[in-house]
XYZ file of N, CA, C and O in Angstrom:
344
model
N 8.412 18.127 26.988
C 7.046 18.375 27.938
C 6.417 17.338 28.725
O 6.463 16.292 27.586
N 6.093 16.924 29.268
C 5.287 16.061 30.173
C 3.631 16.881 30.337
O 3.796 17.624 31.376
N 2.725 16.075 29.831
C 1.044 16.496 29.728
C 0.729 15.219 31.040
O 1.237 14.197 30.743
N 0.246 15.495 32.147
C -0.191 15.024 33.098
C -1.725 15.035 33.518
O -2.219 16.247 33.270
N -2.135 14.059 33.796
C -3.903 13.851 33.845
C -4.524 12.770 34.310
O -3.894 11.966 34.201
N -5.862 13.314 34.776
C -6.595 12.111 35.213
C -7.758 11.982 34.360
O -8.768 12.953 34.529
N -8.487 11.033 33.939
C -9.553 10.948 33.427
C -10.857 10.776 34.903
O -10.865 10.039 35.487
N -11.872 11.440 34.928
C -12.570 12.166 35.813
C -13.954 11.584 35.277
O -14.634 11.180 35.904
N -14.373 11.264 34.263
C -15.609 10.818 33.439
C -15.413 10.192 31.875
O -14.709 11.052 31.178
N -16.145 9.287 31.936
C -16.188 8.867 30.272
C -17.534 8.144 30.245
O -17.993 7.303 30.686
N -18.416 9.022 29.081
C -19.675 8.048 29.000
C -19.747 7.789 27.283
O -19.494 8.431 26.664
N -19.383 6.584 26.902
C -19.360 6.068 25.870
C -20.877 6.240 25.260
O -21.536 6.149 25.421
N -20.890 6.518 23.516
C -19.336 7.533 22.791
C -19.957 8.926 23.129
O -19.365 9.610 21.902
N -20.245 9.456 24.134
C -20.532 10.937 24.094
C -19.887 11.819 24.471
O -20.167 13.396 24.490
N -19.391 11.348 25.667
C -18.784 12.636 26.496
C -17.256 12.023 27.500
O -17.405 10.663 27.883
N -16.288 12.540 27.587
C -15.101 12.331 27.803
C -14.475 13.805 28.992
O -14.276 14.588 28.459
N -14.477 13.328 30.282
C -13.793 14.782 30.934
C -12.373 14.336 31.933
O -12.074 13.055 32.434
N -11.511 15.186 31.522
C -10.157 14.831 31.871
C -9.378 15.924 32.404
O -9.768 17.333 32.182
N -8.467 15.857 33.567
C -7.427 17.063 33.608
C -6.296 16.786 33.082
O -5.675 16.013 32.699
N -5.936 18.209 33.161
C -4.690 18.305 32.230
C -3.465 19.408 32.915
O -3.950 20.498 33.182
N -2.079 18.796 33.053
C -1.677 19.848 33.439
C 0.166 19.784 32.700
O 0.331 18.379 32.471
N 0.686 20.685 32.467
C 2.050 20.518 31.347
C 3.258 20.724 31.965
O 3.377 22.037 32.905
N 4.020 20.105 32.132
C 5.302 20.389 32.972
C 6.598 20.082 32.036
O 6.544 19.127 31.165
N 7.680 20.673 32.421
C 8.822 20.591 31.577
C 9.288 19.186 32.087
O 9.171 18.519 33.193
N 10.459 18.492 31.371
C 10.778 17.254 31.498
C 11.696 17.472 33.128
O 11.761 16.595 33.693
N 12.162 18.358 33.346
C 12.792 18.704 34.605
C 11.505 18.645 36.039
O 11.927 18.831 37.164
N 10.281 19.009 35.665
C 9.210 18.879 36.417
C 8.882 20.192 36.878
O 7.685 20.576 37.149
N 9.452 21.453 36.377
C 9.004 22.607 36.047
C 7.657 22.982 35.846
O 7.458 22.194 34.455
N 6.542 23.543 36.211
C 5.087 23.566 35.806
C 5.150 24.598 34.397
O 5.730 25.643 34.952
N 4.553 24.286 33.838
C 4.586 25.195 32.321
C 2.910 25.655 32.569
O 2.737 26.552 32.332
N 1.956 24.797 32.721
C 0.489 25.311 32.905
C -0.033 24.338 33.970
O -0.170 23.329 34.261
N -0.644 25.307 34.828
C -1.400 24.666 35.947
C -2.392 23.636 35.561
O -2.688 23.938 34.081
N -3.033 22.837 36.418
C -4.345 22.027 35.928
C -5.222 22.622 35.158
O -5.858 23.008 36.034
N -5.881 22.106 34.156
C -6.792 22.484 33.685
C -7.917 21.168 33.371
O -7.830 20.239 33.951
N -9.606 21.577 32.845
C -10.096 20.636 33.040
C -10.807 20.405 31.811
O -10.813 21.724 31.026
N -10.608 19.650 31.085
C -11.105 19.110 29.146
C -12.503 18.773 29.523
O -12.456 17.239 30.053
N -13.234 19.303 28.751
C -14.429 18.370 28.234
C -14.510 18.197 26.867
O -14.821 19.125 26.080
N -14.785 16.815 26.566
C -14.808 16.848 24.941
C -16.458 16.107 24.880
O -16.852 14.868 25.447
N -17.302 16.410 23.922
C -18.765 15.832 23.780
C -18.483 15.556 22.194
O -18.307 16.542 21.625
N -19.052 14.544 21.954
C -19.758 14.217 20.557
C -21.325 14.279 20.486
O -21.918 13.330 21.113
N -21.511 14.907 19.487
C -23.181 14.814 18.915
C -23.031 14.248 17.630
O -22.982 15.086 16.802
N -24.257 13.057 17.809
C -24.170 12.784 16.096
C -25.394 13.632 15.646
O -26.493 14.466 16.016
N -25.021 14.229 14.517
C -25.531 14.838 13.264
C -25.813 14.566 12.184
O -25.054 15.152 11.022
N -26.841 13.544 11.913
C -26.782 12.847 10.616
C -25.797 11.539 10.365
O -25.579 11.227 11.285
N -25.319 12.299 9.267
C -24.319 11.775 8.736
C -22.807 12.003 9.473
O -21.837 11.503 9.251
N -23.144 13.308 10.164
C -21.996 13.393 10.632
C -21.624 13.692 12.024
O -22.612 13.290 12.806
N -20.692 13.880 12.809
C -20.662 14.373 14.039
C -20.164 15.374 14.735
O -18.616 15.986 14.077
N -20.636 15.883 15.684
C -20.200 17.570 16.346
C -19.326 17.066 17.350
O -20.019 16.423 18.337
N -17.804 17.656 17.260
C -17.090 17.735 18.368
C -17.107 19.146 19.035
O -16.737 19.890 18.359
N -17.346 19.051 20.494
C -17.106 20.100 21.067
C -16.131 20.052 22.479
O -16.009 19.278 23.091
N -15.408 21.066 22.030
C -14.057 21.072 23.265
C -13.907 22.264 23.968
O -14.039 23.304 23.715
N -14.210 21.904 25.312
C -14.335 22.779 26.676
C -12.969 22.620 27.692
O -12.832 21.620 27.774
N -12.133 23.832 27.303
C -11.064 23.672 28.575
C -11.029 24.881 29.415
O -11.113 25.660 29.341
N -10.579 24.923 30.610
C -10.594 25.876 31.955
C -10.250 25.220 32.862
O -10.249 24.237 33.296
N -9.881 26.338 34.228
C -9.516 27.898 33.880
C -7.931 27.518 33.654
O -7.378 27.234 34.534
N -7.473 28.598 32.973
C -6.583 28.919 32.592
C -5.629 29.945 33.882
O -6.349 30.638 34.150
N -4.379 29.391 34.019
C -3.277 30.158 35.058
C -2.861 31.697 34.133
O -2.593 32.398 34.732
N -3.066 31.690 32.754
C -2.989 33.160 32.256
C -3.393 32.910 31.187
O -3.809 32.036 30.436
N -2.949 34.294 30.529
C -3.855 34.636 29.299
C -3.132 33.587 28.232
O -3.414 33.548 27.121
N -1.484 33.861 28.605
C -0.808 33.205 28.026
C -0.781 31.748 27.596
O -0.969 31.167 26.400
N -1.202 31.216 28.881
C -1.257 29.516 28.168
C -2.780 29.247 27.740
O -2.791 28.303 27.089
N -3.732 29.975 28.160
C -4.702 29.824 27.404
C -4.608 30.018 25.778
O -5.514 29.248 24.787
N -4.116 31.400 25.698
C -3.791 31.440 24.050
C -2.791 29.887 23.030
O -3.353 29.977 21.904
N -1.946 29.505 24.251
C -0.835 28.504 23.737
C -2.120 27.200 23.342
O -1.696 26.834 22.576
N -2.940 26.910 24.550
C -3.904 25.727 24.520
C -4.610 26.241 23.148
O -4.979 24.770 22.385
N -5.427 27.159 23.087
C -6.110 27.594 21.983
C -5.663 27.147 20.613
O -6.116 26.393 19.512
N -4.477 27.524 20.413
C -3.576 27.823 19.158
C -3.406 25.834 19.037
O -3.413 25.291 18.076
N -2.743 25.135 20.130
C -2.664 23.657 20.056
C -3.642 23.140 19.255
O -3.499 22.078 18.407
N -4.715 23.416 20.045
C -5.877 22.532 19.841
C -6.815 22.789 18.483
O -6.993 21.968 17.857
N -6.479 24.105 18.039
C -6.815 24.534 16.842
C -6.504 23.772 15.517
O -6.776 22.905 14.545
N -4.647 23.720 16.075
C -3.710 22.978 14.847
C -4.386 21.145 14.999
O -4.223 20.747 14.017
N -4.261 20.666 16.205
C -4.716 19.469 16.275
C -6.064 19.059 15.311
O -6.134 17.942 15.054
N -7.105 19.833 15.672
C -8.285 19.265 15.527
C -8.414 19.879 13.732
O -9.035 18.923 13.042
N -7.498 20.611 13.260
C -7.382 20.683 11.629
C -6.918 19.779 11.245
O -7.243 18.880 10.206
N -5.718 19.123 11.828
C -5.189 17.871 11.385
C -6.149 16.655 11.086
O -5.571 16.199 10.530
N -6.780 16.547 12.474
C -7.899 15.379 12.470
C -8.854 15.548 11.195
O -9.040 14.614 10.742
N -9.517 16.698 11.150
C -10.487 17.288 10.250
C -9.810 16.828 8.919
O -10.380 15.979 7.571
N -8.276 16.929 8.671
C -7.891 16.714 6.931
C -7.624 15.300 6.841
O -7.880 14.940 5.735
N -7.309 14.727 8.170
C -6.781 13.347 7.907
C -7.802 12.329 7.713
O -8.271 11.537 6.605
N -9.641 13.235 8.460
C -11.131 12.371 8.176
C -11.351 12.548 7.003
O -12.131 11.813 6.190
N -11.116 13.679 6.295
C -11.389 14.175 5.086
C -10.999 13.363 3.816
O -11.486 12.970 2.964
N -9.182 12.946 3.781
C -8.779 12.157 3.020
C -9.534 10.506 3.098
O -9.912 9.791 2.235
N -9.519 10.271 4.091
C -10.397 8.882 4.415
C -11.890 8.594 3.868
O -12.162 7.660 3.275
N -12.251 9.932 3.952
C -14.145 10.258 3.144
C -13.673 9.685 1.780
O -14.806 9.566 1.184
N -12.586 10.243 1.033
C -12.252 10.348 -0.356
C -11.544 9.467 -1.012
O -11.538 8.947 -2.227
N -11.295 8.062 -0.017
C -10.546 7.445 -0.325
C -11.169 5.673 -0.876
O -12.154 5.960 -0.413
């Protein structure tokens, strides 16, 4: 699969906004364009990450993206936790 998008806004170190659409390698559309916004907020010694994405073309695509982001963020959290204890 191919993910395509364009960065619309970047405010270091607090926010990035970009578009995303997903296509099969033959060009067939899997998920129409959505807009993602990630914000980072300092909270003491920690950072709060908020991710918003929408509007989805189907409930199925919404659930697939939600599942993918949940897994990715869990992996990032596990990786960062290892670094904190190393």
